[in-house]
Every structure is written in C-alpha cells, then in structure tokens.
Amino acid sequence: MRTPWSDRGAALIMALMITSLVGALAASLVFVVVTESRVGRNQQAGETGAYAAAAGVERLIGELRRLPSWQMVPSSSSAAATFNDGRPVPSLADGTPLDLTRLAADRQAASDAFYPNGPNRPVWRLYAHAPLTRITSSDLRLALPYVVVWVADDSDEADGDPSRDSNGVILVRAEAFGTRGGRRGIEATLAASVVRDEAGLPLRSTVAVVVLREAR
Amino acid sequence: MRNRRGYILLELVLGAAITCAMSTALFQLAVAAQSALAVQGDAADQQQRLRVATAALRHDLMMAGAGPARGARAGPLIDVLPPVIPARIGAMNPDPELTARTDRISIVFVPESRSQTTLRSGMAGSASPLAIEESSAGCVAGTTCDFAVGDRALIYDASGAVGAYEIFTVAAVDPARALIAPSAPLHRAYAAGARVSIVAIRTYYLDPAGKRLMVYDGDRSDLPLVDHVADMRVAYVADGPTGLLTTAQLADGPVIGESPSRFDGDLLRVRRVRVTLRLQGDSSSASVGDLEGTIEVSPPNMAVR
C-alpha cells in the first residue's frame, strides 16, 4: 500500500539539488577563467601587433638605407620590396581574407581628411605586405599577425608631385592584423640622412626617424 | 507485526544526525566554492587592473618624445627638452624644479594634429599674443591651425637650444589675425620661427593615502587610473656604461634650461624606462596576495640611431 508520506524519490531530488548547486558554482568558475584567459590572449595579441607593426617600419628602414635615392619610393610598386609576399588576397592566420584594396582606400580617405587639399597632399601606396614570420625571417609556427606597409611623400614639399620625393622625407604607416579583428598601427616620418666623419666628409647614408607614433 | 504508524527515537536521532552531517558537508562545499569563486574573481580583477595600468603606461612611454612631424625643425623633443621627467609637472601642484622621485613619472609628447606650426613674427614681449604661421604644412588658413581655448601648447626656440622651451595653456584664439594668447605671460619673448605645437603631458604618480595610481594631464584633469596600488617604482636607464640612473644622479646637475623649466642634463641620456607596480587584492578577500608587474620600454623617439 502506498502511504501519503512516502519518501521514495527524495534521494533523487536531493542529488539533483546538490548537483545543480555544484554545477552552478563550477560554471561560474569556468566562466571567470575562460573570460580571464580571453582577456589575457587579447592583450597579448594587441602587444604582438604593436611590435609587428614596428617590425614593418624597421624592415622598411633597412630597405631605404640601401637605396641611393628615395625619389621613386612614393610611387614604387610593392614588388620592389624584398619582404613582400606577393599574394593578391592575403589571409590572416585564422583564414580571414584581407581586402588590401579596401584598406588602401580607407588609408587614403583618413589621410585626406587630415591633410588639406592641395598638390602636395600625400598619396599613399602599398609598399609591402607579408606575415610577420616573413618580415622577421623566423620559422615560428605561431598565429602571428600579418603586416601591411604603406608609404607616401610628405606634405612639406612644394614640388606639386606626391608620387616623387624631392626632399628626402617620406611618410610610413605600418599596420599589423591579428586574428579576431585585432589591428595595431604605427606611423612614422623618415628622413634621409648622411653620416659624416670628423672632417665632415660623407661616410654613408642612413635613415633618421623624425617621429614615430602609435596609431589608433 | 511491526507498527509503521510512527518513528522510534533511534530512527529520529539517526535521521537527524544524517541530515546534520549532510547539511554540514553541503554547506562546507558551498562556502569553499563561494570563497574560491570570490578569490578567483578578485585575482582576475587584480590582473585586469594591472593590465589597464601597464597598457596606459606602455602606450604613453612609446609616444614619449614624439615631436612635430612637419615643418622646419620637425623631429623628436629630446633635442629640446627631456621627454620623461621623474616629477609632477604642469599647472596644478607641480613638483619643484630638479625634483627626482621614483614614485612618479611625467611623459611629454606632441600628438598627431594640425596644431604644429611656427611663430610668424617675433613676440614684442613675453606677454604678447603669439602670431602663428598658417601656411605651415597641414595647417588650414583661417583656423589658427586648429588651436583651441584650453589646449596645452609647447613653444621652443628655433635655434634648437636645449632647454629653451615653455608649456602654456591657450586662453584665447583670434582666427582673423592668426593669433593665440597664452593664459599667463611666458617667461621670455620668442623670436620668429619658434616652434609652436599642441603638447600632451601625462603624469603617472602613486597616491599613497588612497593607494591609487593617478594620471594628471598637466592642466586640470587629475584622475585615478586604478585602485589598490601598493607601490610604484620608476627606474631610468641611460645608454652607455652608466646604465641605471639613481634619483641623486637625476637631480644633481648639470642643470639645463631656464626657470621654471630647468632640468637635470642626465635626463637627456635616458633611453629606457622601467616601471614596476604592485597591486593589492580587494580588501574583502585576504586570500589574494599582492601582484607585481614590470614593464620596460625603450621609447622609439628617444632612441639614438
């Protein structure tokens, strides 16, 4: 006979309650840990991106040092750069394609919004693009950023030709693209300079960094 | 036949004991899990505060010394003034000249903007308004190169003499005549060609009473950046064999510049800055120990190439 106060099933209810409580606490812990590790990864990716963009500028400086003249740098094709990977549609480490045409249009629009209209307004050209592993010649297998470098003639000139440098000063912008939308940039103004000996005779040409800024 | 209409005392006692034991175990588990969760959350918060502080410091140190990018005498500020100063500078409660402390750092740089130009003509006197050149690259005529009331601006001599500089607040602009007026007379009259740029100042310092890392913009904004900061130490590293510069070395001369902006010449040799922060956990959780983090930055605009 079934009694009205039967305790059959109480153990199941108790077990379910305890499991729910422990499960909720465990889920909270997992949430905190997962969020924390994501935040940490994003910060690490951001810092890697900043250094990758700086590496792009440094690599360009290395190439400029070898040039006898910068006259044609603002109009040079990206094929001239030794670290260019030559891919028309590069993709990031997670497979996301990078639309270089749209990026170039965005770069030019941002520049035009800053520099007043005129014959010496900078016209940006893609100088090189490659994964950081190629830029640094490393064989790391990590998901490292993809670096894009643009160059332009500076706006201080009065020659009216933004495709030709005539004062030994050019503008550079390097951007590093990581996974999950990570993007960091650096802008620099570079000037051709000559190292002289004590007698004032030219020893070698070099590159002076007029200014270098993190771009946001 | 056994009577099933009631409990005997032994059954009640056993039932109560089992219930008590299970409840105790359950509560202990819940309390342990809750405290673990609180500690985990506190540790995560502590790490996040450290990330915020180091990210802000790293960004500003990377910018330290960036100067005007356009026009004559474009280039890094280190040719004119020290971009990192171990003291609080600015309009509100500045430290005395030649102060060197390890719990604070001021960072100076010229942000990217159109407000980078020169003096069109020399100042008649130190209290005269500044007649600026609107034909400079990036400047648009009739806009006073985007200078606005309240901007912090830097002026320095065109000769490039180290130490001949001042930082002031723009009190008024006159676009029709391309004039900007400082909020107080400058300490000297500058000649035509002197560089005038907008400038950014960030003073990071420890507020020991409130245990907070503060950021002061050199003008009127003095705000906490992160809480529960137990300690902040800034170290300056010079190039060459000298290496680490002590606070005594950063205050003993040679003295360069003109009052009220004189500084120790050793500051011009700084090439790397190391900042160490020690953060406490939230006071409600005693289980989280202090978290210490160090960043070391070589500001690219202070590098010798």
XYZ file of C-alpha atoms in Angstrom:
521
model
C 0.000 0.000 0.000
C 1.307 3.476 -0.874
C 1.445 5.802 2.143
C 0.835 9.576 1.729
C 4.229 10.439 3.278
C 6.287 8.085 1.159
C 9.972 9.232 0.884
C 10.597 7.424 -2.373
C 12.399 9.762 -4.818
C 13.749 12.079 -2.124
C 17.300 10.944 -2.799
C 16.956 11.860 -6.456
C 15.674 15.330 -5.596
C 18.477 15.823 -3.107
C 21.042 14.624 -5.632
C 19.652 16.927 -8.296
C 19.735 19.912 -5.930
C 23.332 19.256 -4.908
C 24.391 18.637 -8.492
C 22.708 21.881 -9.590
C 24.410 23.864 -6.831
C 27.847 22.417 -7.518
C 27.276 22.747 -11.272
C 26.348 26.419 -10.971
C 29.435 27.135 -8.904
C 31.642 25.226 -11.324
C 30.104 27.045 -14.283
C 30.796 30.398 -12.619
C 34.405 29.422 -12.058
C 34.793 28.222 -15.632
C 33.244 31.483 -16.897
C 35.699 33.579 -14.881
C 38.662 31.504 -16.012
C 37.623 31.499 -19.680
C 36.956 35.266 -19.680
C 40.253 35.925 -17.964
C 42.215 33.808 -20.428
C 40.452 35.524 -23.363
C 41.289 38.960 -21.975
C 44.888 37.856 -21.493
C 45.098 36.455 -25.014
C 43.635 39.647 -26.498
C 46.133 41.776 -24.632
C 48.987 39.567 -25.756
C 47.724 39.714 -29.344
C 47.478 43.518 -29.131
C 51.042 43.859 -27.899
C 52.305 41.409 -30.504
C 50.502 43.513 -33.125
C 52.162 46.718 -31.939
C 55.593 45.134 -32.126
C 54.772 43.558 -35.502
C 53.844 46.989 -36.904
C 57.111 48.368 -35.519
C 58.934 45.482 -37.218
C 57.319 46.525 -40.517
C 58.698 50.059 -40.119
C 62.135 48.748 -39.149
C 62.216 46.439 -42.154
C 61.339 49.347 -44.435
C 64.094 51.443 -42.843
C 66.524 48.637 -43.635
C 65.480 48.724 -47.284
C 65.610 52.522 -47.512
C 69.161 52.510 -46.158
C 70.294 50.610 -49.223
C 68.692 52.985 -51.725
C 70.871 55.704 -53.265
C 67.813 57.934 -53.654
C 64.258 57.937 -52.325
C 62.893 59.798 -55.326
C 60.793 56.926 -56.601
C 59.877 55.371 -53.231
C 56.432 57.039 -53.027
C 55.490 55.561 -56.408
C 57.343 52.256 -56.202
C 55.349 49.092 -56.654
C 55.143 46.628 -53.832
C 57.090 44.145 -55.961
C 60.207 46.196 -55.203
C 60.146 45.318 -51.533
C 62.203 42.273 -50.626
C 59.835 41.214 -47.833
C 56.647 41.396 -49.902
C 54.870 38.024 -50.126
C 53.176 38.943 -53.414
C 49.802 37.408 -52.577
C 46.980 39.418 -54.204
C 44.493 38.431 -51.493
C 46.436 37.582 -48.365
C 44.758 35.813 -45.496
C 45.282 36.017 -41.776
C 46.352 33.163 -39.533
C 42.705 32.165 -38.962
C 41.958 32.158 -42.699
C 40.173 35.539 -42.849
C 40.972 37.215 -46.186
C 42.470 40.707 -46.078
C 40.983 43.157 -48.564
C 44.023 45.262 -49.487
C 42.052 47.436 -51.926
C 39.568 48.475 -49.263
C 42.347 49.028 -46.735
C 44.194 51.261 -49.222
C 41.023 53.270 -49.848
C 40.458 53.653 -46.097
C 44.077 54.750 -45.618
C 43.782 57.390 -48.327
C 40.434 58.642 -47.014
C 41.805 59.007 -43.476
C 44.847 60.848 -44.803
C 42.726 63.149 -46.998
C 40.571 64.013 -44.008
C 43.686 65.176 -42.182
C 45.768 66.917 -44.864
C 44.227 69.935 -46.593
C 43.521 69.617 -50.293
C 46.478 70.646 -52.439
C 49.047 69.445 -54.960
C 51.348 68.099 -52.228
C 48.719 66.176 -50.314
C 50.108 62.689 -49.579
C 49.035 59.854 -51.883
C 49.521 56.509 -50.158
C 50.871 53.458 -51.941
C 51.119 49.917 -50.750
C 54.826 49.239 -50.256
C 54.790 45.682 -48.930
C 52.635 43.132 -47.170
C 53.687 39.868 -45.556
C 53.222 37.722 -42.473
C 55.430 38.694 -39.567
C 57.305 35.408 -39.940
C 58.497 36.519 -43.377
C 59.406 40.012 -42.187
C 61.486 38.712 -39.324
C 62.711 35.678 -41.304
C 61.691 33.411 -38.443
C 60.256 29.930 -38.675
C 57.802 30.280 -35.802
C 54.581 28.365 -36.271
C 52.514 30.675 -34.078
C 49.470 32.621 -35.265
C 51.466 35.784 -35.822
C 49.990 38.964 -37.346
C 50.008 39.956 -40.980
C 51.807 43.247 -41.644
C 50.941 45.818 -44.305
C 53.216 48.809 -45.005
C 52.184 51.934 -46.919
C 54.376 54.861 -47.961
C 53.653 58.407 -49.125
C 55.542 61.550 -49.959
C 55.458 64.122 -47.152
C 53.309 67.235 -47.372
C 56.134 69.690 -46.617
C 57.340 69.651 -50.216
C 56.387 72.259 -52.764
C 57.137 70.256 -55.920
C 53.465 69.520 -56.571
C 54.184 65.855 -57.234
C 53.131 63.482 -54.464
C 54.470 60.496 -56.391
C 58.071 61.718 -56.284
C 60.191 62.556 -53.240
C 62.368 65.620 -53.600
C 63.377 66.461 -50.032
C 64.405 63.092 -48.619
C 61.410 62.811 -46.293
C 58.674 60.192 -46.582
C 55.698 59.083 -44.504
C 55.221 55.454 -43.488
C 52.301 53.632 -41.988
C 52.583 50.010 -40.902
C 49.600 48.035 -39.677
C 49.503 44.587 -38.153
C 46.355 42.486 -38.462
C 45.791 39.686 -35.994
C 43.032 37.186 -35.584
C 39.601 38.143 -34.146
C 39.793 41.664 -35.595
C 42.985 42.707 -33.792
C 44.648 45.645 -35.534
C 47.518 47.874 -34.454
C 49.336 50.570 -36.393
C 52.407 52.773 -36.319
C 53.046 55.955 -38.283
C 56.466 57.384 -38.867
C 58.118 60.231 -40.699
C 61.520 59.195 -42.033
C 64.291 61.429 -43.363
C 67.315 60.513 -45.445
C 70.461 61.475 -43.621
C 74.188 61.224 -44.158
C 76.710 60.092 -41.565
C 79.871 62.180 -41.845
C 83.348 61.743 -40.448
C 85.135 64.257 -38.236
C 86.240 66.221 -41.289
C 82.657 66.500 -42.496
C 83.085 64.068 -45.365
C 80.154 61.747 -46.066
C 80.714 58.204 -44.809
C 77.367 56.504 -45.525
C 73.719 57.295 -45.953
C 71.311 56.440 -43.170
C 67.713 56.971 -42.122
C 66.621 59.344 -39.381
C 63.309 58.764 -37.654
C 61.804 62.245 -37.417
C 58.859 61.000 -35.428
C 57.221 57.663 -34.703
C 53.769 57.307 -33.180
C 51.391 54.515 -32.333
C 48.257 54.962 -34.396
C 44.845 54.029 -33.013
C 3.574 -7.248 13.402
C 5.758 -4.084 13.294
C 3.965 -0.794 13.977
C 4.612 1.568 10.959
C 2.477 4.434 12.218
C 5.329 6.314 13.902
C 9.122 6.614 14.367
C 11.015 5.265 17.251
C 13.518 7.591 18.987
C 16.513 5.831 17.471
C 15.215 6.400 13.973
C 14.651 10.095 14.706
C 18.130 10.553 16.159
C 19.753 8.710 13.283
C 17.751 10.703 10.750
C 18.662 13.988 12.422
C 22.345 13.001 12.576
C 22.454 12.025 8.926
C 20.661 15.232 7.928
C 23.079 17.320 10.025
C 26.108 15.573 8.572
C 24.890 16.019 5.010
C 23.919 19.654 5.591
C 27.301 20.406 7.140
C 29.130 18.790 4.227
C 26.963 20.638 1.767
C 27.470 23.998 3.457
C 31.200 23.444 3.670
C 31.269 22.670 -0.021
C 29.200 25.746 -0.828
C 31.324 28.030 1.366
C 34.549 26.660 -0.144
C 33.220 27.062 -3.654
C 31.957 30.556 -2.923
C 35.276 31.679 -1.455
C 37.125 30.085 -4.385
C 34.869 31.987 -6.724
C 35.423 35.241 -4.831
C 39.199 34.754 -4.819
C 39.189 33.855 -8.495
C 37.147 36.958 -9.289
C 39.410 39.107 -7.151
C 42.524 37.675 -8.796
C 41.023 38.322 -12.221
C 40.168 41.879 -11.198
C 43.703 42.384 -9.873
C 45.194 41.194 -13.161
C 42.818 43.371 -15.146
C 43.806 46.445 -13.126
C 47.464 45.654 -13.762
C 46.758 45.269 -17.475
C 44.966 48.631 -17.598
C 47.813 50.396 -15.808
C 50.597 48.824 -17.861
C 48.759 49.334 -21.170
C 48.299 53.050 -20.452
C 51.899 53.450 -19.308
C 53.282 51.465 -22.231
C 51.318 53.487 -24.793
C 52.416 56.832 -23.367
C 56.028 55.711 -22.987
C 56.024 54.595 -26.623
C 54.912 58.132 -27.523
C 57.397 59.860 -25.193
C 59.454 62.424 -27.037
C 57.457 62.371 -30.276
C 57.819 65.867 -31.675
C 56.292 67.812 -34.549
C 56.222 65.751 -37.748
C 56.029 68.618 -40.231
C 57.789 71.872 -41.000
C 61.221 73.230 -40.234
C 62.930 71.619 -37.248
C 60.498 68.738 -37.196
C 61.870 65.992 -35.027
C 61.964 64.437 -31.586
C 61.578 66.567 -28.484
C 64.716 65.159 -26.893
C 66.699 67.763 -28.857
C 64.939 70.432 -26.788
C 63.612 69.013 -23.527
C 63.532 65.769 -21.518
C 60.518 63.699 -22.656
C 60.430 61.767 -19.374
C 60.752 63.601 -16.068
C 60.793 61.956 -12.605
C 58.437 64.562 -11.154
C 54.960 66.003 -11.479
C 54.840 68.883 -13.964
C 52.030 71.139 -15.088
C 49.760 73.892 -13.874
C 48.445 72.293 -10.659
C 50.766 71.485 -7.739
C 53.906 70.845 -9.769
C 56.963 69.477 -8.004
C 59.829 71.962 -7.581
C 62.358 72.095 -10.403
C 65.019 69.368 -10.373
C 62.877 67.039 -8.278
C 63.571 63.348 -8.864
C 61.257 60.783 -7.310
C 60.778 57.112 -8.066
C 57.014 57.059 -7.464
C 56.077 59.320 -10.375
C 56.869 59.993 -13.991
C 55.820 62.731 -16.394
C 55.752 61.944 -20.097
C 55.741 64.658 -22.763
C 54.939 64.254 -26.463
C 53.372 66.077 -29.396
C 50.274 64.191 -30.529
C 49.393 63.936 -34.210
C 47.344 67.031 -35.006
C 47.220 70.009 -37.323
C 48.375 72.233 -34.474
C 52.063 72.186 -35.433
C 53.438 75.465 -36.706
C 55.925 78.275 -36.089
C 55.831 81.896 -34.981
C 55.173 84.155 -37.978
C 56.839 87.077 -36.218
C 58.766 87.546 -33.030
C 56.935 88.350 -29.803
C 57.105 92.019 -28.788
C 57.218 90.984 -25.145
C 56.742 87.904 -23.021
C 53.063 88.771 -22.507
C 52.311 89.329 -26.189
C 49.988 87.005 -28.075
C 51.643 84.540 -30.442
C 51.346 85.301 -34.160
C 51.391 81.863 -35.774
C 52.221 80.832 -39.323
C 49.137 79.439 -41.039
C 50.929 78.403 -44.213
C 52.661 75.518 -42.426
C 52.096 72.057 -43.858
C 48.874 70.601 -42.501
C 47.540 73.991 -41.399
C 44.375 75.451 -42.921
C 44.242 79.236 -43.280
C 41.714 80.936 -41.016
C 41.685 78.152 -38.431
C 44.665 79.170 -36.248
C 45.991 75.692 -37.108
C 43.158 74.177 -35.049
C 44.479 75.604 -31.788
C 41.561 75.965 -29.380
C 40.985 77.559 -26.000
C 42.153 75.206 -23.254
C 44.766 73.410 -25.374
C 48.144 72.780 -23.788
C 50.832 74.068 -26.123
C 54.604 73.897 -26.313
C 56.842 76.662 -27.659
C 60.564 76.317 -28.192
C 63.321 78.260 -29.779
C 64.007 77.819 -33.483
C 67.729 77.752 -32.773
C 67.267 74.354 -31.214
C 68.921 75.427 -27.991
C 68.286 72.689 -25.460
C 66.134 73.891 -22.588
C 64.677 76.978 -24.292
C 61.055 75.932 -24.065
C 57.800 76.593 -22.234
C 54.466 74.849 -21.911
C 51.379 77.002 -21.630
C 47.586 76.886 -21.846
C 45.844 78.618 -24.744
C 43.493 81.239 -23.264
C 42.169 82.786 -26.494
C 42.430 82.417 -30.257
C 41.916 85.033 -32.953
C 41.419 83.258 -36.310
C 41.132 86.536 -38.204
C 44.659 87.589 -37.255
C 46.067 84.095 -36.619
C 46.882 84.872 -33.005
C 46.826 82.672 -29.951
C 47.108 84.053 -26.434
C 48.660 82.156 -23.506
C 46.732 82.139 -20.215
C 49.704 83.743 -18.452
C 52.702 85.713 -19.710
C 55.541 83.498 -20.913
C 58.898 83.803 -19.200
C 60.616 85.200 -22.268
C 59.780 86.566 -25.717
C 60.355 84.070 -28.524
C 61.713 85.061 -31.919
C 60.122 84.452 -35.315
C 60.397 80.827 -36.383
C 59.988 79.395 -32.870
C 58.079 76.117 -32.999
C 54.580 76.068 -31.520
C 52.738 72.756 -31.155
C 49.985 71.240 -29.183
C 51.504 69.032 -26.486
C 50.330 66.135 -24.348
C 51.536 65.625 -20.783
C 50.813 62.536 -18.702
C 51.997 62.397 -15.117
C 51.544 58.968 -13.553
C 52.006 59.017 -9.805
C 51.200 56.999 -6.720
C 48.667 58.418 -4.272
C 49.884 56.602 -1.128
C 46.945 57.698 1.046
C 44.297 56.459 -1.352
C 46.514 53.630 -2.697
C 45.689 54.663 -6.249
C 47.645 55.164 -9.440
C 46.746 58.671 -10.620
C 47.060 60.308 -14.026
C 47.427 64.067 -14.323
C 47.164 65.773 -17.718
C 49.334 68.755 -16.801
C 46.342 71.056 -16.656
C 43.132 70.458 -14.712
C 42.384 66.751 -15.001
C 43.813 64.700 -12.133
C 42.098 61.314 -12.054
C 42.607 57.843 -10.568
C 43.506 55.163 -13.094
C 43.481 52.042 -10.892
C 42.773 51.318 -7.222
C 44.564 49.227 -4.605
C 48.065 50.116 -5.799
C 50.523 49.439 -3.003
C 53.697 50.578 -4.702
C 55.064 52.183 -7.852
C 58.729 52.377 -8.765
C 60.165 54.015 -11.856
C 63.743 53.424 -12.967
C 65.615 55.270 -15.711
C 68.287 53.589 -17.782
C 70.826 55.582 -19.761
C 72.761 54.466 -22.781
C 76.416 53.674 -22.360
C 78.186 52.165 -19.393
C 76.282 54.277 -16.827
C 73.191 52.103 -17.039
C 70.706 52.679 -14.259
C 70.448 56.314 -13.158
C 69.763 56.958 -9.476
C 67.430 59.714 -8.252
C 70.521 61.518 -6.929
C 72.053 61.476 -10.409
C 68.810 62.846 -11.853
C 68.825 65.860 -9.547
C 72.492 66.791 -9.074
C 73.048 68.593 -12.380
C 74.290 69.665 -14.799
C 71.314 71.997 -14.746
C 69.978 72.871 -18.182
C 67.362 75.348 -19.323
C 65.672 78.381 -17.940
C 63.485 78.693 -14.864
C 60.769 77.484 -14.328
C 61.578 74.618 -16.712
C 65.102 73.728 -15.664
C 66.060 70.086 -15.595
C 68.966 67.764 -14.921
C 71.014 67.100 -18.047
C 71.174 63.370 -17.288
C 67.508 63.137 -18.264
C 68.544 63.655 -21.881
C 70.573 60.436 -21.684
C 67.617 58.266 -20.679
C 66.918 55.577 -23.278
C 64.832 53.087 -21.336
C 62.224 53.386 -18.606
C 61.243 50.575 -16.258
C 58.021 50.849 -14.249
C 57.101 48.373 -11.522
C 53.639 48.327 -9.995
C 52.486 46.283 -7.016
C 48.758 45.819 -6.743
C 46.821 44.542 -3.760
C 43.734 42.390 -3.933
C 40.350 43.720 -2.923
C 40.455 44.199 0.865
C 37.396 41.917 1.331
C 39.443 38.940 0.193
C 42.516 38.269 2.266
C 43.435 35.200 0.239
C 44.766 37.097 -2.767
C 48.371 38.162 -2.389
C 49.947 41.221 -3.965
C 50.536 41.112 -7.692
C 53.635 42.783 -9.079
C 54.229 43.609 -12.715
C 57.078 45.360 -14.507
C 57.211 46.904 -17.956
C 60.360 48.131 -19.608
C 60.016 50.391 -22.614
C 62.626 51.929 -24.910
C 60.741 54.945 -26.283
C 61.493 54.949 -30.035
C 61.534 58.744 -30.175
C 64.278 58.823 -27.541
C 66.484 56.313 -29.309
C 69.799 57.147 -30.893
C 70.019 55.842 -34.457
